[in-house]
CSV table of C-alpha atoms and ligand atoms in Angstrom, one decimal:
chain,number,residue,atom,x,y,z
A,1,UNK,CA,96.0,93.6,147.1
A,2,UNK,CA,95.7,97.1,145.7
A,3,UNK,CA,99.2,98.3,146.6
A,4,UNK,CA,100.7,95.4,144.8
A,5,UNK,CA,98.5,95.9,141.7
A,6,UNK,CA,99.5,99.6,141.6
A,7,UNK,CA,103.2,98.7,141.9
A,8,UNK,CA,102.8,96.2,139.1
A,9,UNK,CA,101.1,98.6,136.7
A,10,UNK,CA,103.4,101.5,137.5
A,11,UNK,CA,106.4,99.4,136.8
A,12,UNK,CA,108.2,100.9,133.7
A,13,UNK,CA,111.1,98.5,133.5
A,14,UNK,CA,110.2,94.9,133.5
A,15,UNK,CA,113.4,92.9,134.2
A,16,UNK,CA,115.0,91.7,131.0
A,17,UNK,CA,113.1,94.2,128.9
A,18,UNK,CA,115.1,97.3,128.1
A,19,UNK,CA,113.8,100.7,127.5
A,20,UNK,CA,114.2,100.4,123.8
A,21,UNK,CA,111.9,97.5,123.6
A,22,UNK,CA,109.3,99.3,125.7
A,23,UNK,CA,109.4,102.2,123.4
A,24,UNK,CA,109.1,99.9,120.4
A,25,UNK,CA,106.0,98.2,121.9
A,26,UNK,CA,104.4,101.5,122.5
A,27,UNK,CA,105.1,102.6,118.9
A,28,UNK,CA,103.8,99.3,117.5
A,29,UNK,CA,100.5,99.6,119.5
A,30,UNK,CA,100.0,103.2,118.3
A,31,UNK,CA,100.9,102.2,114.7
A,32,UNK,CA,98.4,99.4,114.7
A,33,UNK,CA,95.6,101.7,116.0
A,34,UNK,CA,96.6,104.4,113.4
A,35,UNK,CA,95.6,102.1,110.5
A,36,UNK,CA,92.0,101.9,111.9
A,37,UNK,CA,91.9,105.6,113.1
A,38,UNK,CA,92.9,106.9,109.6
A,39,UNK,CA,95.8,108.9,111.0
A,40,UNK,CA,97.8,108.5,107.8
A,41,UNK,CA,98.0,110.9,104.9
A,42,UNK,CA,100.0,111.4,101.7
A,43,UNK,CA,102.2,114.3,101.0
A,44,UNK,CA,103.3,114.9,97.4
A,45,UNK,CA,106.7,116.1,96.1
A,46,UNK,CA,107.1,117.2,92.4
A,47,UNK,CA,109.2,115.3,90.0
A,48,UNK,CA,110.6,117.9,87.6
A,49,UNK,CA,111.7,117.2,84.1
A,50,UNK,CA,114.8,119.2,83.1
A,51,UNK,CA,114.2,118.6,79.4
A,52,UNK,CA,110.6,119.9,79.5
A,53,UNK,CA,111.1,122.3,82.4
A,54,UNK,CA,107.9,121.0,83.9
A,55,UNK,CA,106.5,118.9,86.7
A,56,UNK,CA,105.8,115.5,85.1
A,57,UNK,CA,104.7,113.8,88.3
A,58,UNK,CA,104.6,113.7,92.1
A,59,UNK,CA,106.1,111.1,94.6
A,60,UNK,CA,103.6,110.1,97.3
A,61,UNK,CA,105.3,110.2,100.7
A,62,UNK,CA,103.5,108.8,103.7
A,63,UNK,CA,102.9,110.9,106.8
A,64,UNK,CA,101.5,109.9,110.1
A,65,UNK,CA,99.6,112.5,112.1
A,66,UNK,CA,99.5,110.9,115.5
A,67,UNK,CA,97.3,112.7,118.1
A,68,UNK,CA,99.8,111.5,120.8
A,69,UNK,CA,103.1,111.8,119.0
A,70,UNK,CA,102.5,114.6,116.5
A,71,UNK,CA,103.8,114.3,112.9
A,72,UNK,CA,105.9,111.1,112.8
A,73,UNK,CA,108.5,110.7,110.0
A,74,UNK,CA,108.3,107.6,107.8
A,75,UNK,CA,112.0,107.0,108.7
A,76,UNK,CA,110.8,106.4,112.3
A,77,UNK,CA,107.9,104.1,111.6
A,78,UNK,CA,108.4,102.3,108.3
A,79,UNK,CA,111.1,100.0,109.7
A,80,UNK,CA,108.8,98.9,112.5
A,81,UNK,CA,105.8,98.6,110.1
A,82,UNK,CA,108.0,96.3,108.0
A,83,UNK,CA,109.1,94.2,110.9
A,84,UNK,CA,105.5,93.7,112.1
A,85,UNK,CA,104.0,93.2,108.7
A,86,UNK,CA,101.8,96.3,109.2
A,87,UNK,CA,103.4,97.8,106.1
A,88,UNK,CA,101.1,95.5,104.0
A,89,UNK,CA,97.8,97.1,105.0
A,90,UNK,CA,99.4,100.5,105.2
A,91,UNK,CA,101.0,100.0,101.8
A,92,UNK,CA,97.6,99.0,100.3
A,93,UNK,CA,96.1,102.1,101.7
A,94,UNK,CA,98.9,104.2,100.2
A,95,UNK,CA,98.4,102.6,96.7
A,96,UNK,CA,94.6,103.2,96.8
A,97,UNK,CA,94.9,106.7,98.1
A,98,UNK,CA,97.7,107.8,95.7
A,99,UNK,CA,95.8,106.4,92.7
A,100,UNK,CA,92.5,108.0,93.8
A,101,UNK,CA,94.1,111.4,94.4
A,102,UNK,CA,96.2,111.3,91.2
A,103,UNK,CA,93.1,110.5,89.2
A,104,UNK,CA,92.0,114.1,89.9
A,105,UNK,CA,95.2,115.7,88.5
A,106,UNK,CA,95.8,116.7,84.9
A,107,UNK,CA,96.2,113.7,82.7
A,108,UNK,CA,99.9,114.2,81.9
A,109,UNK,CA,100.9,114.2,85.6
A,110,UNK,CA,102.0,110.8,87.0
A,111,UNK,CA,102.2,109.6,90.6
A,112,UNK,CA,105.1,107.6,92.1
A,113,UNK,CA,104.4,105.2,95.0
A,114,UNK,CA,107.1,103.5,97.2
A,115,UNK,CA,106.8,99.8,97.7
A,116,UNK,CA,108.5,97.9,100.6
A,117,UNK,CA,110.4,94.6,100.2
A,118,UNK,CA,107.8,93.2,102.6
A,119,UNK,CA,105.0,93.9,100.1
A,120,UNK,CA,106.9,91.8,97.6
A,121,UNK,CA,106.8,88.9,100.0
A,122,UNK,CA,103.1,89.2,100.8
A,123,UNK,CA,100.4,87.7,98.6
A,124,UNK,CA,98.3,89.7,96.3
A,125,UNK,CA,100.7,92.6,95.5
A,126,UNK,CA,99.8,92.5,91.8
A,127,UNK,CA,96.1,92.3,92.5
A,128,UNK,CA,96.3,95.2,94.9
A,129,UNK,CA,97.9,97.4,92.3
A,130,UNK,CA,95.4,96.2,89.7
A,131,UNK,CA,92.5,97.0,92.0
A,132,UNK,CA,93.9,100.4,93.0
A,133,UNK,CA,94.0,101.3,89.3
A,134,UNK,CA,90.6,100.0,88.5
A,135,UNK,CA,88.8,101.6,91.5
A,136,UNK,CA,90.4,105.0,90.8
A,137,UNK,CA,90.2,104.8,87.0
A,138,UNK,CA,93.8,106.0,86.8
A,139,UNK,CA,95.5,105.0,83.6
A,140,UNK,CA,98.3,102.5,84.4
A,141,UNK,CA,100.8,104.5,82.5
A,142,UNK,CA,100.3,107.3,85.2
A,143,UNK,CA,101.5,105.0,88.0
A,144,UNK,CA,105.2,104.5,88.8
A,145,UNK,CA,106.3,102.1,91.5
A,146,UNK,CA,109.5,102.8,93.3
A,147,UNK,CA,111.5,99.9,94.7
A,148,UNK,CA,114.8,99.8,96.5
A,149,UNK,CA,117.7,97.5,95.8
A,150,UNK,CA,116.8,95.5,99.0
A,151,UNK,CA,113.7,94.2,97.1
A,152,UNK,CA,116.1,92.6,94.6
A,153,UNK,CA,118.1,90.8,97.4
A,154,UNK,CA,115.1,88.5,97.9
A,155,UNK,CA,114.4,85.3,95.9
A,156,UNK,CA,115.3,86.4,92.4
A,157,UNK,CA,112.8,84.3,90.5
A,158,UNK,CA,109.8,85.5,92.5
A,159,UNK,CA,110.8,89.1,92.5
A,160,UNK,CA,111.5,89.1,88.7
A,161,UNK,CA,108.1,87.5,88.0
A,162,UNK,CA,106.3,90.0,90.2
A,163,UNK,CA,108.1,92.9,88.5
A,164,UNK,CA,107.3,91.5,85.1
A,165,UNK,CA,103.6,91.1,86.0
A,166,UNK,CA,103.5,94.7,87.4
A,167,UNK,CA,105.1,95.9,84.2
A,168,UNK,CA,102.5,94.0,82.2
A,169,UNK,CA,99.8,96.0,84.0
A,170,UNK,CA,101.3,99.0,82.2
A,171,UNK,CA,102.9,100.7,85.2
A,172,UNK,CA,106.5,101.9,85.2
A,173,UNK,CA,109.1,100.8,87.7
A,174,UNK,CA,111.8,103.0,89.2
A,175,UNK,CA,114.9,101.9,91.2
A,176,UNK,CA,115.0,104.1,94.3
A,177,UNK,CA,118.1,105.2,96.2
A,178,UNK,CA,120.4,104.0,93.5
A,179,UNK,CA,124.0,103.5,94.5
A,180,UNK,CA,123.4,102.8,98.2
A,181,UNK,CA,122.8,99.1,98.0
A,182,UNK,CA,124.6,96.1,96.6
A,183,UNK,CA,125.7,95.1,93.1
A,184,UNK,CA,123.3,97.6,91.5
A,185,UNK,CA,124.7,97.1,88.0
A,186,UNK,CA,123.8,93.5,87.6
A,187,UNK,CA,120.2,94.3,88.6
A,188,UNK,CA,119.9,96.8,85.8
A,189,UNK,CA,120.8,94.0,83.4
A,190,UNK,CA,118.2,91.6,84.8
A,191,UNK,CA,115.2,93.8,84.9
A,192,UNK,CA,114.1,96.6,82.4
A,193,UNK,CA,113.7,99.4,84.9
A,194,UNK,CA,112.2,102.6,83.5
A,195,UNK,CA,114.0,105.0,85.8
A,196,UNK,CA,116.9,105.2,88.1
A,197,UNK,CA,116.7,107.5,91.1
A,198,UNK,CA,120.2,108.7,92.1
A,199,UNK,CA,120.4,108.7,95.9
A,200,UNK,CA,120.5,112.0,97.6
A,201,UNK,CA,123.8,111.2,99.3
A,202,UNK,CA,125.6,111.8,96.0
A,203,UNK,CA,123.7,115.0,95.2
A,204,UNK,CA,124.5,116.4,98.6
A,205,UNK,CA,128.2,116.3,97.8
A,206,UNK,CA,127.8,118.0,94.5
A,207,UNK,CA,128.1,121.5,96.1
A,208,UNK,CA,130.4,123.7,94.1
A,209,UNK,CA,133.4,124.8,96.2
A,210,UNK,CA,132.9,128.3,97.8
A,211,UNK,CA,134.5,131.2,95.8
A,212,UNK,CA,138.2,131.7,96.6
A,213,UNK,CA,138.5,128.1,98.0
A,214,UNK,CA,141.7,126.3,96.9
A,215,UNK,CA,141.2,124.2,93.8
A,216,UNK,CA,140.1,120.6,94.5
A,217,UNK,CA,140.2,117.5,92.4
A,218,UNK,CA,136.8,116.6,90.8
A,219,UNK,CA,134.5,115.4,93.5
A,220,UNK,CA,133.9,111.7,93.8
A,221,UNK,CA,130.1,112.3,93.9
A,222,UNK,CA,130.2,114.2,90.6
A,223,UNK,CA,132.1,111.4,89.0
A,224,UNK,CA,129.5,108.8,90.2
A,225,UNK,CA,126.6,111.0,89.1
A,226,UNK,CA,128.2,111.3,85.6
A,227,UNK,CA,128.6,107.5,85.5
A,228,UNK,CA,125.0,106.8,86.5
A,229,UNK,CA,123.6,109.3,84.0
A,230,UNK,CA,125.8,107.7,81.3
A,231,UNK,CA,124.7,104.3,82.2
A,232,UNK,CA,121.0,105.4,82.0
A,233,UNK,CA,121.6,107.0,78.6
A,234,UNK,CA,123.2,103.8,77.2
A,235,UNK,CA,120.5,101.6,78.6
A,236,UNK,CA,117.6,103.9,77.7
A,237,UNK,CA,116.7,104.4,81.3
A,238,UNK,CA,115.7,107.8,82.7
A,239,UNK,CA,117.7,109.3,85.6
A,240,UNK,CA,116.3,111.4,88.3
A,241,UNK,CA,118.4,113.1,91.0
A,242,UNK,CA,116.9,113.1,94.6
A,243,UNK,CA,117.5,115.7,97.2
A,244,UNK,CA,118.3,118.6,95.0
A,245,UNK,CA,118.5,121.6,97.3
A,246,UNK,CA,120.4,124.3,95.5
A,247,UNK,CA,120.6,126.1,92.1
A,248,UNK,CA,124.2,125.0,91.8
A,249,UNK,CA,123.3,121.3,92.1
A,250,UNK,CA,120.5,121.7,89.6
A,251,UNK,CA,122.7,123.4,87.1
A,252,UNK,CA,125.4,120.7,87.5
A,253,UNK,CA,122.8,118.0,87.0
A,254,UNK,CA,121.4,119.6,83.9
A,255,UNK,CA,124.9,119.8,82.5
A,256,UNK,CA,125.5,116.1,83.3
A,257,UNK,CA,122.3,115.2,81.3
A,258,UNK,CA,120.2,114.0,84.2
A,259,UNK,CA,116.6,113.8,82.9
A,260,UNK,CA,114.7,114.9,86.1
A,261,UNK,CA,115.2,116.4,89.5
A,262,UNK,CA,113.4,116.2,92.8
A,263,UNK,CA,114.2,118.1,96.0
A,264,UNK,CA,113.5,121.1,98.3
A,265,UNK,CA,114.9,123.4,95.6
A,266,UNK,CA,111.8,122.7,93.4
A,267,UNK,CA,109.5,122.0,96.4
A,268,UNK,CA,109.4,120.0,99.6
A,269,UNK,CA,106.6,117.4,99.9
A,270,UNK,CA,103.3,119.1,100.4
A,271,UNK,CA,99.7,118.0,101.4
A,272,UNK,CA,97.5,116.6,98.6
A,273,UNK,CA,95.3,119.8,98.7
A,274,UNK,CA,98.3,121.9,97.5
A,275,UNK,CA,99.1,119.8,94.4
A,276,UNK,CA,96.9,122.2,92.2
A,277,UNK,CA,98.7,125.3,93.5
A,278,UNK,CA,102.1,123.6,92.9
A,279,UNK,CA,101.2,122.8,89.3
A,280,UNK,CA,99.9,126.4,88.8
A,281,UNK,CA,103.2,127.8,90.1
A,282,UNK,CA,105.6,125.3,88.5
A,283,UNK,CA,103.8,124.6,85.2
A,284,UNK,CA,102.4,127.9,84.0
A,285,UNK,CA,101.8,127.9,80.3
A,286,UNK,CA,105.1,128.1,78.3
A,287,UNK,CA,107.3,128.5,81.3
A,288,UNK,CA,110.8,127.5,82.4
A,289,UNK,CA,110.6,127.9,86.1
A,290,UNK,CA,113.7,125.9,87.0
A,291,UNK,CA,115.8,127.9,84.5
A,292,UNK,CA,114.5,131.2,85.8
A,293,UNK,CA,115.2,130.2,89.4
A,294,UNK,CA,118.7,129.1,88.4
A,295,UNK,CA,119.4,132.4,86.8
A,296,UNK,CA,117.9,134.5,89.6
B,1,C2E,P1,112.5,108.1,99.5
B,1,C2E,O1,111.5,107.2,98.7
B,1,C2E,O2,114.0,108.0,99.0
B,1,C2E,O3,112.0,109.5,99.5
B,1,C2E,C1,112.7,110.7,99.4
B,1,C2E,C2,112.9,111.3,100.8
B,1,C2E,O4,113.8,112.4,100.7
B,1,C2E,C3,111.6,111.8,101.4
B,1,C2E,O5,111.7,111.6,102.8
B,1,C2E,C4,111.7,113.3,101.1
B,1,C2E,O6,110.9,114.1,101.9
B,1,C2E,C5,113.2,113.6,101.2
B,1,C2E,N1,113.6,114.7,100.5
B,1,C2E,C6,113.0,115.2,99.3
B,1,C2E,N2,113.7,116.3,98.9
B,1,C2E,C7,114.7,116.5,99.7
B,1,C2E,C8,115.8,117.4,99.8
B,1,C2E,O7,115.9,118.3,98.9
B,1,C2E,N3,116.7,117.3,100.8
B,1,C2E,C9,116.6,116.3,101.8
B,1,C2E,N4,117.4,116.3,102.7
B,1,C2E,N5,115.6,115.4,101.7
B,1,C2E,C10,114.7,115.5,100.7
B,1,C2E,P2,110.5,111.1,103.7
B,1,C2E,O8,109.2,111.7,103.2
B,1,C2E,O9,110.9,111.4,105.1
B,1,C2E,O10,110.5,109.6,103.4
B,1,C2E,C11,111.6,108.8,103.8
B,1,C2E,C12,111.6,107.4,103.2
B,1,C2E,O11,110.5,106.7,103.7
B,1,C2E,C13,111.4,107.4,101.7
B,1,C2E,O12,112.6,107.6,101.0
B,1,C2E,C14,110.8,106.0,101.5
B,1,C2E,O13,111.9,105.1,101.4
B,1,C2E,C15,110.0,105.8,102.8
B,1,C2E,N6,108.6,106.0,102.4
B,1,C2E,C16,107.9,107.1,102.4
B,1,C2E,N7,106.6,106.9,102.1
B,1,C2E,C17,106.5,105.6,101.9
B,1,C2E,C18,105.4,104.7,101.6
B,1,C2E,O14,104.3,105.1,101.3
B,1,C2E,N8,105.7,103.3,101.5
B,1,C2E,C19,107.0,102.8,101.8
B,1,C2E,N9,107.2,101.5,101.7
B,1,C2E,N10,108.0,103.6,102.1
B,1,C2E,C20,107.8,105.0,102.2
B,2,MG,MG1,111.0,107.0,96.8
B,3,MG,MG1,114.8,107.7,97.3
B,4,MG,MG1,116.0,107.9,100.0
């Protein structure tokens, strides 16, 4: 009867199913619909060369504008998208969109796209990248793919052959969040990465001690950053520091010989429509914006 039906549909806690699972189911359903409803967009954050004092590229960072949930952070939905396999169509959309948008930027400006370990286990990754480049007309040298160390924990043979085929397309490969995973050093020997992205957890600890504070031993993070930059230099791999928020951090990274920086100090990720304005501000003719801001 009707009363029973209503009780059934109003029931929030099904026995044996906890609140967490309910929330997950809701998020999964919304995420599935979001792909169709085109609720995703890409924000772009500058990658700033310290040697050239210019923006040399932008990292594409996925944003979900959900009518029901508002702006949802990738940290909240990417793990679920990975568990459900939804990251494969979403990741394909990211690749196509990033390449298409970057094709309209000045020729010397690259775009970096994050790839999930799940995309490495799905079929057609290399084809998807090839098609995104062809459709957009973006030169392969202007696309950088960012992978995390977890990608390399999967079947070595398969991953190495995929990375090699991607490299053969002419794109570059960066190792993201370096220093947070496992046995990072052996991976650097097995695959010719083009760039190491030093994880922001190390940069966060680079803060110079406040004036008048008692002398401290050299920070552990500073020692690690120095080691990674040195490693990059000897292997011929570029190093970029993530999460640079202060002038002091930038100055220290410059001193250590880090080749690029990325972080709120240069600019937070911004909508695609603002890339032109960011380039006008950060790359005016003959400028050294980072240096000026450091000295200010
Ligand atoms: P990530 O690739 O390491 O990206 C850097 C993250 O640090 C971004 O978070 C960025 O907004 C944030 N960030 C940048 N500068 C600063 C700073 O100065 N301070 C601090 N505290 N944070 C800063 P976001 O955009 O929330 O993305 C989080 C993660 O989600 C990314 O980490 C990446 O692993 C993943 N992600 C984002 N977009 C995609 C995508 O299209 N595909 C896949 N597979 N993963 C993505
Ligand atoms: Mg990244
Ligand atoms: Mg990162
Ligand atoms: Mg990170």
